[in-house]
Coordinates of C-alpha atoms in Angstrom, one line a residue:
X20 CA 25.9 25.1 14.5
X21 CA 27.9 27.0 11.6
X22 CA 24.6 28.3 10.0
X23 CA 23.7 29.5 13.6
X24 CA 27.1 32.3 13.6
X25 CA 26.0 33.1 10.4
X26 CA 22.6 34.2 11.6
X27 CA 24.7 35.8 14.5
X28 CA 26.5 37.8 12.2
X29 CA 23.5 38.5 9.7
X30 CA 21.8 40.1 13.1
X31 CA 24.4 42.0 14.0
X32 CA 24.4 43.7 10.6
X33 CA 20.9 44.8 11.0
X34 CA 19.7 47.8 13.8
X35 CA 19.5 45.4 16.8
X36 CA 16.1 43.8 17.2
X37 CA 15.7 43.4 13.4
X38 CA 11.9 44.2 12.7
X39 CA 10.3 42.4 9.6
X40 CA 8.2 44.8 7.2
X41 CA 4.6 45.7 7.9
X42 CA 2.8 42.4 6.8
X43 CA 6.1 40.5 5.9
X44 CA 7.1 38.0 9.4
X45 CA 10.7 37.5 8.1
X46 CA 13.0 37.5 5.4
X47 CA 15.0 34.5 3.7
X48 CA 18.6 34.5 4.8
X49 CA 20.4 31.8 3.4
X50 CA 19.5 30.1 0.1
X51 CA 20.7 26.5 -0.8
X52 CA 19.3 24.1 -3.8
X53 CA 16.8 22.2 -1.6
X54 CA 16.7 23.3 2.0
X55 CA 17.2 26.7 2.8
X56 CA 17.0 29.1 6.5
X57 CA 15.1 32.1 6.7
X58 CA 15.3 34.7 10.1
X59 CA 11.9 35.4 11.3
X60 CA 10.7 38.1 13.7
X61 CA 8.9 36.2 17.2
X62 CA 7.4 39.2 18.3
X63 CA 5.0 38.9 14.8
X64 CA 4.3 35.3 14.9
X65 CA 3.2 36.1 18.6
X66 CA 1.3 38.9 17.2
X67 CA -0.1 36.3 14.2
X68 CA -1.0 33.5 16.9
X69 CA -4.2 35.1 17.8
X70 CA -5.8 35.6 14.0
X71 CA -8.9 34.1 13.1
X72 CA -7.3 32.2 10.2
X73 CA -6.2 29.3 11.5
X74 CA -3.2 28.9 8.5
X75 CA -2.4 32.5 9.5
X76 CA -2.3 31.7 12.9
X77 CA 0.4 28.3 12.2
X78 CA 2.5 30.7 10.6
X79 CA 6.3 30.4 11.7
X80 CA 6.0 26.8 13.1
X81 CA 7.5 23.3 12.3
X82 CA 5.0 21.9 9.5
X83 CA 3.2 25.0 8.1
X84 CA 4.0 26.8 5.2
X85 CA 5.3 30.2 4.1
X86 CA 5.3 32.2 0.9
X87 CA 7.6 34.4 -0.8
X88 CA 7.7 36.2 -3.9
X89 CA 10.1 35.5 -7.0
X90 CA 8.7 37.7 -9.6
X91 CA 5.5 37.1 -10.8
X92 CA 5.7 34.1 -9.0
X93 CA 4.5 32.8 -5.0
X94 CA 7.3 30.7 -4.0
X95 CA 5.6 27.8 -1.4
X96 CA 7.8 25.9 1.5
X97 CA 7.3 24.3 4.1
X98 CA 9.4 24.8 7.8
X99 CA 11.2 22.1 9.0
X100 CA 13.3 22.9 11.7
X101 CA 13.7 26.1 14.1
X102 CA 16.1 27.3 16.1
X103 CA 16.5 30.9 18.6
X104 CA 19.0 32.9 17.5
X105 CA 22.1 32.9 20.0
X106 CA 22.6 36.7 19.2
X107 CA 19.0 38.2 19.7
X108 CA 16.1 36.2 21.0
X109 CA 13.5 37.8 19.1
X110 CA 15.1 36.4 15.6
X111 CA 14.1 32.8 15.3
X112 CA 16.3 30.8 12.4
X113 CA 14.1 28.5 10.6
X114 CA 15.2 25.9 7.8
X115 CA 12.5 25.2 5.0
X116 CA 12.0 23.3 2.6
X117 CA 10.7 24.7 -1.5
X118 CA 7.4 22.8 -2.4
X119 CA 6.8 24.5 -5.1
X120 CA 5.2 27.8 -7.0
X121 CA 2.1 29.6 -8.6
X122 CA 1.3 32.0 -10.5
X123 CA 0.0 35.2 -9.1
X124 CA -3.8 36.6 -10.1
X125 CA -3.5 40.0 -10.7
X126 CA -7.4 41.1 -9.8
X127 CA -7.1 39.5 -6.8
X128 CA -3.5 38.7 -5.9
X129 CA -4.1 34.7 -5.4
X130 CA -2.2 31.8 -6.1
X131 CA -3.1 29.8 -8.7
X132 CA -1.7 27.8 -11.3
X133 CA 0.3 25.9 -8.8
X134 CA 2.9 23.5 -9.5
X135 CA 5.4 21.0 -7.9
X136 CA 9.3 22.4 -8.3
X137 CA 10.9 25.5 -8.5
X138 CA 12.1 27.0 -11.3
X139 CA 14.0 30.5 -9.7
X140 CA 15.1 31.0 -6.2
X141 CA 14.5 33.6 -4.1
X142 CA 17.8 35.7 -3.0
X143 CA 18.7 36.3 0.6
X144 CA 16.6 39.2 1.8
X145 CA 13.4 38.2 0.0
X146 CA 10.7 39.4 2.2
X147 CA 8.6 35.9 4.1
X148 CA 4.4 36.0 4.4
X149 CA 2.4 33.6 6.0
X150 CA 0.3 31.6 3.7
X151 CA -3.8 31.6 4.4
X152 CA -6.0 29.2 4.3
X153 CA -7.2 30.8 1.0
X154 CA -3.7 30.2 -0.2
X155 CA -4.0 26.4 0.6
X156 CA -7.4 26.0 -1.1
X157 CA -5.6 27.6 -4.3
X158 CA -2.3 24.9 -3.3
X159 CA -4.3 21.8 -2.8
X160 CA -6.9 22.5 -5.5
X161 CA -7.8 19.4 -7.5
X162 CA -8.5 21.6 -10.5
X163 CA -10.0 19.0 -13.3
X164 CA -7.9 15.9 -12.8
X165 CA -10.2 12.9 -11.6
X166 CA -9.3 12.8 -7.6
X167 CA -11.2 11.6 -4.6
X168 CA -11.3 14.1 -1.6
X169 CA -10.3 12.2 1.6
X170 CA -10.0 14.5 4.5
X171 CA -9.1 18.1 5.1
X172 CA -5.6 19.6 4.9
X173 CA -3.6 20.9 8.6
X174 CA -4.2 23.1 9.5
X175 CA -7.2 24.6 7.9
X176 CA -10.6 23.8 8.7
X177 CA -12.1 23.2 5.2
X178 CA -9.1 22.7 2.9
X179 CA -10.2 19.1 1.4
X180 CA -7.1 16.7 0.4
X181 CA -7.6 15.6 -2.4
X182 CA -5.4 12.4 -4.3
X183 CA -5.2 11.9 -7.9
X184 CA -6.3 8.4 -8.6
X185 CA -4.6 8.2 -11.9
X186 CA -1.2 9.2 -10.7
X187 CA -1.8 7.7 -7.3
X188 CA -2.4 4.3 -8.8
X189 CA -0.4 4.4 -11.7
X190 CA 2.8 4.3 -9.9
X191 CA 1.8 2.3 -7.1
X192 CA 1.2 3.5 -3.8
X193 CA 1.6 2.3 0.3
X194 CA 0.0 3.0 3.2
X195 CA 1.8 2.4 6.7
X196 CA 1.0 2.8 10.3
X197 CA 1.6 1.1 13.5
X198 CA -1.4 -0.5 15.3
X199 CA -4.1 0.8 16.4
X200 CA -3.2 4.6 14.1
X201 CA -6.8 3.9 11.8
X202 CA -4.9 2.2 9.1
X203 CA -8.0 -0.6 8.2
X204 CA -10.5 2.5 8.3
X205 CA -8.1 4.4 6.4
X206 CA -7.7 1.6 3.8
X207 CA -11.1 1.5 3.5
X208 CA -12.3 5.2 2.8
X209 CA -10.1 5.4 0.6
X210 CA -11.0 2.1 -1.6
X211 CA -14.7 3.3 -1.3
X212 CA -13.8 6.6 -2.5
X213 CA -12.1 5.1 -5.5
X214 CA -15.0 2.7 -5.9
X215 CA -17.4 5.9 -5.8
X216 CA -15.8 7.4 -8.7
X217 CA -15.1 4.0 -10.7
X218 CA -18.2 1.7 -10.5
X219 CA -16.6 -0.1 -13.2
X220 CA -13.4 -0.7 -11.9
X221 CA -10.9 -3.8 -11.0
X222 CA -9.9 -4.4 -7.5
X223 CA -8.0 -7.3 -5.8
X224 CA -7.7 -7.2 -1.9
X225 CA -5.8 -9.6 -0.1
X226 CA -7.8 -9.7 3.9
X227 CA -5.5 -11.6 6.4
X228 CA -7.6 -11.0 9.2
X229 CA -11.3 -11.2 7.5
X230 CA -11.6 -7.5 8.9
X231 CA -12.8 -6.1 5.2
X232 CA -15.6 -7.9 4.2
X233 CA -18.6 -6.3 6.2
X234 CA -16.7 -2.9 4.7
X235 CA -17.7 -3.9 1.2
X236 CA -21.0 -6.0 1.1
X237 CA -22.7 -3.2 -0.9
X238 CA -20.3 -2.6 -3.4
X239 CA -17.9 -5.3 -3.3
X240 CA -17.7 -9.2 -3.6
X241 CA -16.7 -11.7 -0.5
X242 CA -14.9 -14.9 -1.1
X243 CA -13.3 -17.0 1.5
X244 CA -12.7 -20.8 2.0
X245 CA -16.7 -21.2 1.4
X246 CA -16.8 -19.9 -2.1
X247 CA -13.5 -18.9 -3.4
X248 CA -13.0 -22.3 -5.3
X249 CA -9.5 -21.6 -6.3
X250 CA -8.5 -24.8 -9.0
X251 CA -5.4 -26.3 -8.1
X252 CA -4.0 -26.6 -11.3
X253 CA -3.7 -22.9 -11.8
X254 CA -0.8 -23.1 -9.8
X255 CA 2.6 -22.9 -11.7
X256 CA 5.3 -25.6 -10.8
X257 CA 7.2 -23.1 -8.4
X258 CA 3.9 -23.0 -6.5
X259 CA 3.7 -26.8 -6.8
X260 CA 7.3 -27.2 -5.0
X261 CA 6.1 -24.9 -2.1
X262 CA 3.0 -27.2 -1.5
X263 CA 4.0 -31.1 -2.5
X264 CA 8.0 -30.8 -1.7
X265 CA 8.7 -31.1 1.7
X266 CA 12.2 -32.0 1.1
X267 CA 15.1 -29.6 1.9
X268 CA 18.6 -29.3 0.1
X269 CA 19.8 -31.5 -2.8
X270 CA 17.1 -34.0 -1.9
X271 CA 14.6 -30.8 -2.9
X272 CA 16.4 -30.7 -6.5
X273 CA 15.7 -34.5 -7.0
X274 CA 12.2 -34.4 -5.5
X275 CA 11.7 -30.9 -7.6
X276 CA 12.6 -32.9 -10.6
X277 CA 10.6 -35.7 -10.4
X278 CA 7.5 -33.6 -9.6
X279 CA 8.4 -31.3 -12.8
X280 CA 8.4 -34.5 -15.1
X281 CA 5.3 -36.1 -13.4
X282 CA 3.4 -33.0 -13.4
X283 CA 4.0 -32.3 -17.4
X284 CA 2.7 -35.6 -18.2
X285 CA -0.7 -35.3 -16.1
X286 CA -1.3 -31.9 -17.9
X287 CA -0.2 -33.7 -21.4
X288 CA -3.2 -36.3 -20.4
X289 CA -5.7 -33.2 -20.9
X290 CA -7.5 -32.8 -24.6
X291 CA -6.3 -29.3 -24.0
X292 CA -3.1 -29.9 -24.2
X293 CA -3.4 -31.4 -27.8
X294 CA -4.3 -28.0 -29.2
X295 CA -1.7 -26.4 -27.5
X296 CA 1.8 -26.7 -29.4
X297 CA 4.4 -26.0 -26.6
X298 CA 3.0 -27.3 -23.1
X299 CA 5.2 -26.4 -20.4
X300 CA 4.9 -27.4 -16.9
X301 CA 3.8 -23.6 -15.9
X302 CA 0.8 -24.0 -18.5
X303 CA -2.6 -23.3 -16.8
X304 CA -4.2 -26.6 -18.3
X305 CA -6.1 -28.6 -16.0
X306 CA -5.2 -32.3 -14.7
X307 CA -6.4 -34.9 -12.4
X308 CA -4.5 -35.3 -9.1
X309 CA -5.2 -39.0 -9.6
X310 CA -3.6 -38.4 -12.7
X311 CA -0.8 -37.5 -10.5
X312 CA -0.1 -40.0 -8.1
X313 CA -0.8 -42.9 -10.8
X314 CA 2.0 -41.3 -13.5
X315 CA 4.6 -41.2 -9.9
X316 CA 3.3 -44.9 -9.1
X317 CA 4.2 -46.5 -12.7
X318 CA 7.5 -44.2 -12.5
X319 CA 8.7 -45.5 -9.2
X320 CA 8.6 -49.1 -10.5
X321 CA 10.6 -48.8 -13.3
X322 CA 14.2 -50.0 -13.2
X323 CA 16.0 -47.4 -14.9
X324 CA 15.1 -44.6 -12.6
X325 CA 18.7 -42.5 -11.4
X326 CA 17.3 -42.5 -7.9
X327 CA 15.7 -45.0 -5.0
X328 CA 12.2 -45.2 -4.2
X329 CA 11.7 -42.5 -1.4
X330 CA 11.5 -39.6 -3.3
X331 CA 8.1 -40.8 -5.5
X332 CA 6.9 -41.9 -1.9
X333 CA 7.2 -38.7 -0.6
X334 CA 5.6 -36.6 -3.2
X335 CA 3.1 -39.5 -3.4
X336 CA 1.9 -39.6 0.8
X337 CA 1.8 -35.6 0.5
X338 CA -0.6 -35.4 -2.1
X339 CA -2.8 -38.3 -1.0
X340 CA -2.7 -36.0 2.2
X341 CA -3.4 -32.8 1.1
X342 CA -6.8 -34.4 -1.2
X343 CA -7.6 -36.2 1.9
X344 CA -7.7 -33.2 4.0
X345 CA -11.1 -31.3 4.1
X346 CA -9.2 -28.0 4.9
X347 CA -7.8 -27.9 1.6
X348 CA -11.1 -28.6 -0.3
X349 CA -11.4 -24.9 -1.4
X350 CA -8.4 -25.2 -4.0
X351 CA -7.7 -29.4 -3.4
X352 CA -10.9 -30.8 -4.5
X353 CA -12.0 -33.5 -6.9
X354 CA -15.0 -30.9 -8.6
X355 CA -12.3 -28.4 -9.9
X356 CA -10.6 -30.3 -12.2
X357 CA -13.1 -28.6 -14.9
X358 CA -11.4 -26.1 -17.0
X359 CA -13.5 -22.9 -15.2
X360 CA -10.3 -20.7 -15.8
X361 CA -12.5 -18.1 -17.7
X362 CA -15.3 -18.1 -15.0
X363 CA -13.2 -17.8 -11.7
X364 CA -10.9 -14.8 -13.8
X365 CA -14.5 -13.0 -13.9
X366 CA -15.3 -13.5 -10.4
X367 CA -12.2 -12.5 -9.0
X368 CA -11.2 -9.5 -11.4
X369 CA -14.8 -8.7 -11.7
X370 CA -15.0 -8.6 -15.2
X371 CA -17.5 -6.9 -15.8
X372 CA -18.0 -5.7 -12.6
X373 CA -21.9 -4.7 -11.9
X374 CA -21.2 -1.9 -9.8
X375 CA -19.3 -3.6 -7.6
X376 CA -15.7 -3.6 -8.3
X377 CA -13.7 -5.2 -5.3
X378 CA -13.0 -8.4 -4.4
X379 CA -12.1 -9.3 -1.3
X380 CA -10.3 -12.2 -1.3
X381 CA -10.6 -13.3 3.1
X382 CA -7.7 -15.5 3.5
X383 CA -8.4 -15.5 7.2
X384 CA -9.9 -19.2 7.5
X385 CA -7.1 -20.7 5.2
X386 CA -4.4 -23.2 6.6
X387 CA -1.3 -21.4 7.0
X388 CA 1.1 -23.4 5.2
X389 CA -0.9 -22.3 2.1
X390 CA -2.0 -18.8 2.7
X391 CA 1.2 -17.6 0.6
X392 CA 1.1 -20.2 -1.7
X393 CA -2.8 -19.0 -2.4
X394 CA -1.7 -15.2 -2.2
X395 CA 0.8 -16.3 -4.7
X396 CA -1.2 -18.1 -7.4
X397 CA -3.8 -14.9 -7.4
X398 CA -1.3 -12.1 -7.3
X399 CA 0.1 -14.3 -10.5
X400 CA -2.7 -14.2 -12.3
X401 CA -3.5 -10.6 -11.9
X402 CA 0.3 -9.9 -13.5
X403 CA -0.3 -13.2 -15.7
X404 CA -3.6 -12.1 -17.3
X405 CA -2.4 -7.9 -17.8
X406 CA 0.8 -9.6 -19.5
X407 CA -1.6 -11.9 -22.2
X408 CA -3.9 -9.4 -22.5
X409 CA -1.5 -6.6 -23.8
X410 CA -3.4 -6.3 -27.6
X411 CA -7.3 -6.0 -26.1
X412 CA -9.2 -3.4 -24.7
X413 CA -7.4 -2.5 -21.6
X414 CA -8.9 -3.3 -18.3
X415 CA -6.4 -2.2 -15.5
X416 CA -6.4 -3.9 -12.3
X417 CA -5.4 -2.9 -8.5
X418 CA -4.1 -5.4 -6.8
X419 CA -3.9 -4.3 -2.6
X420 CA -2.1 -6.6 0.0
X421 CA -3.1 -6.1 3.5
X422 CA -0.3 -6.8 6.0
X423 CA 2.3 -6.8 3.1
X424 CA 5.5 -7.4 5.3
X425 CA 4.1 -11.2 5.5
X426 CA 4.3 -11.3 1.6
X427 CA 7.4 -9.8 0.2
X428 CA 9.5 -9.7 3.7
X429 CA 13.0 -8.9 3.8
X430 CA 14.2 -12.0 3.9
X431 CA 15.2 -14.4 1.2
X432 CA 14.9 -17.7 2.6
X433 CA 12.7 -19.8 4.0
X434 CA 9.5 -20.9 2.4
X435 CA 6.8 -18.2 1.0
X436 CA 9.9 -16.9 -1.7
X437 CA 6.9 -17.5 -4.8
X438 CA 4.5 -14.8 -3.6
X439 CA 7.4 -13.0 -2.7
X440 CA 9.1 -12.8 -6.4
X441 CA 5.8 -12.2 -8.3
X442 CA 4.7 -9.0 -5.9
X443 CA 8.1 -7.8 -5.9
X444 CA 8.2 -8.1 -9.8
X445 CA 4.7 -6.1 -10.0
X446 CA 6.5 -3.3 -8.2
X447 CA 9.2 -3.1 -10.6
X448 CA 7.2 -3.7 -13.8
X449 CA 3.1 -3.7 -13.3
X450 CA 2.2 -0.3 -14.5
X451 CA 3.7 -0.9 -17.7
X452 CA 0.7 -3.6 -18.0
X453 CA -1.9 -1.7 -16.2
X454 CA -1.4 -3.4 -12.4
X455 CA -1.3 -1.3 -10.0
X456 CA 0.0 -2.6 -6.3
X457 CA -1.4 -0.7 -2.9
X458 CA 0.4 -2.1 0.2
X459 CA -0.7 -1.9 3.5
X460 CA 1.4 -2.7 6.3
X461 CA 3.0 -1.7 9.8
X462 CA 6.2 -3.2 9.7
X463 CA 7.7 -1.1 6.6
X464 CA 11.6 -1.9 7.6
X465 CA 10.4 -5.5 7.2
X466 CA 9.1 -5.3 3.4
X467 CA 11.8 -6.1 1.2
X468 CA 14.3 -3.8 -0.2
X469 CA 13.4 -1.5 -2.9
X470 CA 9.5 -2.6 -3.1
X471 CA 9.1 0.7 -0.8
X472 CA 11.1 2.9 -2.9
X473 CA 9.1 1.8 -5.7
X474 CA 5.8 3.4 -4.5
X475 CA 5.0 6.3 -5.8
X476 CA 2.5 7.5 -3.1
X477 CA 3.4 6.9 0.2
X478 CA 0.3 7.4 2.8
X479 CA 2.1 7.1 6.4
X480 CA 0.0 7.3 9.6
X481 CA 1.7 7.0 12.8
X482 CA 4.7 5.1 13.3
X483 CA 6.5 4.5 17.0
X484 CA 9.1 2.3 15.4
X485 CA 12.2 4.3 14.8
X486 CA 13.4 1.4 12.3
X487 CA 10.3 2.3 10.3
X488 CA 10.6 5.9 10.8
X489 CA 13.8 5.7 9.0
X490 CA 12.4 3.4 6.2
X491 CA 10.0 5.6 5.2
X492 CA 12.4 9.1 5.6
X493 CA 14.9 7.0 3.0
X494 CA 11.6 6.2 0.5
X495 CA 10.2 9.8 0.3
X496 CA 11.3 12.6 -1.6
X497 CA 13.6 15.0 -0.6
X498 CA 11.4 17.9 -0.5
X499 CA 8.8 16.2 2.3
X500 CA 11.4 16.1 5.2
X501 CA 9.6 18.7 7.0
X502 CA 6.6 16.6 7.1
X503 CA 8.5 13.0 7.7
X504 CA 9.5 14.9 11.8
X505 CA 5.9 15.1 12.5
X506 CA 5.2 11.2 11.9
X507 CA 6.0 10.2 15.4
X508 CA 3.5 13.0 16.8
X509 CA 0.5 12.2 14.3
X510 CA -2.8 11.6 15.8
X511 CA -4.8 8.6 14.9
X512 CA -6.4 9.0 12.1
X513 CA -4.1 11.6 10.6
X514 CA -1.7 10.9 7.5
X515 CA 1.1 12.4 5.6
X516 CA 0.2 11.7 2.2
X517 CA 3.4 12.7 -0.4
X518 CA 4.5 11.5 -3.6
X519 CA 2.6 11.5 -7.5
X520 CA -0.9 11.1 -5.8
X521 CA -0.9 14.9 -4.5
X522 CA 0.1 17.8 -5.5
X523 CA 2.8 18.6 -2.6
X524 CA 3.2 16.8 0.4
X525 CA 0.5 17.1 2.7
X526 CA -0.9 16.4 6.2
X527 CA -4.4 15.0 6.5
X528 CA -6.6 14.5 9.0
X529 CA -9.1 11.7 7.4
X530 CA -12.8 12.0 6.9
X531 CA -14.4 9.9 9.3
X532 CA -16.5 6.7 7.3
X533 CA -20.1 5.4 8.1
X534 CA -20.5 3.0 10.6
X535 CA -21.6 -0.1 7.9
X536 CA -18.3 1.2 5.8
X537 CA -16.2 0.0 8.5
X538 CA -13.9 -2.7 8.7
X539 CA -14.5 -5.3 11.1
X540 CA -11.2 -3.9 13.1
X541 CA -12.1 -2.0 16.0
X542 CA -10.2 -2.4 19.2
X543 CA -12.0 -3.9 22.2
X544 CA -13.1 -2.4 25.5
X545 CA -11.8 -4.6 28.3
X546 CA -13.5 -2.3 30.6
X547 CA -17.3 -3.1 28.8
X548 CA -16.3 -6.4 28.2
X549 CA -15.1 -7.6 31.4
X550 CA -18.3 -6.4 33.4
X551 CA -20.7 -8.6 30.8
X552 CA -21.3 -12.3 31.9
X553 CA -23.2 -15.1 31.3
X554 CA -23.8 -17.7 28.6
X555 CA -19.9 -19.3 28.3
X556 CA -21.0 -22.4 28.4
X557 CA -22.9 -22.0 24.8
X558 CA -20.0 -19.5 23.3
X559 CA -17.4 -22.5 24.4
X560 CA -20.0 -25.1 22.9
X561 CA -20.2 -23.2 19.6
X562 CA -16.8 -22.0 19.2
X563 CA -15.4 -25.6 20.0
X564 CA -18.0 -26.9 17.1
X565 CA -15.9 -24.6 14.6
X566 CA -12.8 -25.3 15.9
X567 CA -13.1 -28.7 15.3
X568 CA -14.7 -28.8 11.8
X569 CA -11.9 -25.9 10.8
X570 CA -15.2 -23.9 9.6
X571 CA -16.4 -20.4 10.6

């Protein structure tokens, strides 16, 4: 409340009921390196509520901006937080926060030229404008950097936001949102967008839920459990623990051992493995799971083995299990052991792409004990492949994870850590090999630590969590405070997009997408539904068909 007295004392300095000049509605008061207060006049932003221009008529209140001149320089900020003065109720203390500054046309007297930072400050007594919507055009203007218009700025009518997919990707970006806020859509019009400008490009989308496919049947590719075809032996050996060693503890290091030597001589088996000079147990080579179980069989029987029996017969019943199971037959089955590395790398990076560059990848139908393991082995090879192919012809890849908080969650324990260590080492060092990581998720305090902070776009719809709310306030920059209050009180569909991807932070309201673009996610209506009746014998009969073949 100190800064309050001040604006006492600062009024009653002035001839009481301190009037602003003619088209000026305040003046800064007090300046300080990143949020500052200024004292504005209430009778002119009553006066400004009724103008035509809809930025004009936000002028003064929590979330729109204000301009004031440094020079030959428009200062831009953004109010944050206002307060009546104790002294004079017609002086209204507002703190704001500096966006940034443009140059000043001198025809016309518009902005333009604008840039994120500050380089002078204003001093106290620097006379405050409102900003118009032709001000905002000027702000948000793409100018010629490749960007994909997703929505219109608040709260003008036909300011379009646009982000820069360069930046945007480049430095990784996330989008959060709780429930129910338009995050699917969102996700959505924005990948088509990118898709739109890149025909040619490389996307990887992980779909928990199978919500994305009918998004993307034009312009994408669909793989689930029916065609995805995943070989086994891409997997690595820490993926190979997570799926064949069921163990816990020490007995996990013996078991973990005997797998590592087991598994190096099934891939040595493999002409392959002749050519190559230093085979390692992480080498993609292919082998025979037969291969497998024979080389534990023969080891088990010989004398001078340091343990008993019951670790080779564990490994041993879990793979026989796992080949056995037709559940598993998209990665587990007996027609992958053909070397197809360089076909499936095409399919799934589309490379090339034929004008459809996305992949889902619909983990949906997948058994869960080996969704992560699966999420694991592809968000490998995305980092794997950038990493070997440093000296070609770069091809940059995207790599999005829906529901991320499932994948690199806070904790470190329990079983899912693989998938968890290769995303969270694409967040630290991807776009140094040209992989770029979009997360989507509701649950942001649940990702783990750091993975947030290293996003440098940060797309944040609705959140009712305060948990998450604080998250996100201790991931974004400092100058998009202002913004980060209006979360909770976002409509759906509505975003506050800050970070490298825009120019300053900005609220959106989001185009709306064609019906046959959208995600298979709306929300039902129990209403409509609960009136309909009629034919549950045959929707029991056929779902109880799928349920018990495990097929869709």
């Amino acid at each position: 409340m100190t800064q309050l007295h001040g604006a006492d004392h600062f009024a009653g300095a002035q001839p009481h009921g301190f009037q602003a000049p003619a088209e000026a509605m305040g003046m800064v008061f007090q300046i300080a390196g990143s949020s500052s207060q200024l004292i504005i006049d209430a009778t002119r932003i009553a006066a400004l509520a009724h103008h035509p221009d809809p930025c004009i008529a936000m002028a003064g209140q929590v979330g729109a901006q204000v301009k004031m001149r440094v020079g030959p320089v428009w200062l831009i900020a953004s109010v944050r937080a206002m307060a009546m003065d104790r002294g004079d109720s017609n002086i209204i203390v507002a703190n704001i926060d500096f966006l940034g500054e443009g140059d000043e046309e001198k025809l016309t007297g518009r902005i333009h030229r604008f840039r994120r930072g500050v380089t002078r400050y204003p001093t106290p007594g620097t006379e405050v404008y409102p900003v118009s919507s032709q001000d905002m055009q000027q702000i948000y203007s793409a100018e010629d950097r490749p960007h994909v218009q997703i929505g219109t700025v608040y709260p003008t009518a036909d300011t379009r936001a646009a982000l820069y997919v360069d930046s945007m990707l480049g430095k990784h970006f996330a989008l959060l949102g709780s429930t129910g806020t338009g995050k699917s859509t969102s996700a959505a019009l924005i990948l088509h967008r990118i898709c739109d400008l890149s025909p040619q490009g490389h996307i990887v989308m992980i779909d928990p839920h199978g919500e994305y496919g009918a998004a993307f049947q034009t312009n994408g590719a669909v793989y689930d459990i029916n065609n995805l075809a995943l070989p086994y032996w891409l997997m690595n050996f820490e993926e190979h623990c997570e799926v064949f060693v069921t163990s816990e503890g020490s007995e996990r290091t013996v078991d973990s051992d005997i797998l590592a030597k087991c598994l190096l001589a099934a891939r040595s088996k493999n002409r392959l493995a002749e050519s190559i000079g230093r085979l390692t147990v992480d080498s993609p080579v292919p082998y025979l799971l037969s291969d497998l179980t024979n080389i534990l069989q023969n080891e088990m029987g010989k004398l001078d083995k340091g343990t008993g029996s019951l670790p080779y017969m564990r490994l041993k019943t879990k793979i026989d299990e796992i080949r056995s199971d037709p559940r598993y037959s998209f990665m587990f089955s007996g027609m992958l052991v053909a070397d197809s590395m360089q076909e499936f790398l095409a399919k799934i990076f589309r490379l090339p792409s034929g004008g459809k560059p996305i992949s889902i990848i619909d983990v949906s139908s997948m058994p869960s004990d080996i969704t992560s393991v699966v999420v694991s082995v592809l968000s490998r090879l995305v980092f794997d492949y950038a990493l070997w192919a440093r000296d070609e012809p770069q091809r940059p890849i995207l790599l999005v994870c829906e529901e991320a908080h499932r994948y690199i969650p806070s904790t470190t324990s329990g079983s899912g850590q693989a998938v968890r260590r290769i995303l969270e080492r694409i967040a630290k060092e991807g776009r140094k090999y040209g992989v770029s990581l979009g997360l989507i998720t509701q649950r942001p305090s649940d990702l783990a630590e750091g993975v947030l902070s290293q996003c440098g776009t940060i797309i944040s719809m609705r959140l009712n969590n305060d948990r998450d709310q604080a998250f996100v306030k201790a991931a974004m920059p400092e100058g998009a405070r202002g913004f980060l209050d209006s979360i909770p009180a976002l409509r759906n569909r509505e975003a506050i997009i800050c970070g490298e991807g825009v120019a300053v932070p900005i609220r959106v309201a989001l185009d709306n997408l064609e019906e046959e673009r959208r995600p298979a996610s709306s929300d039902p209506s129990f209403t409509d539904l609960w009136r309909q009746s009629g034919g549950e014998a045959e929707i029991l009969d056929r779902t109880i068909t799928r349920w018990r073949s495990q097929g869709r």
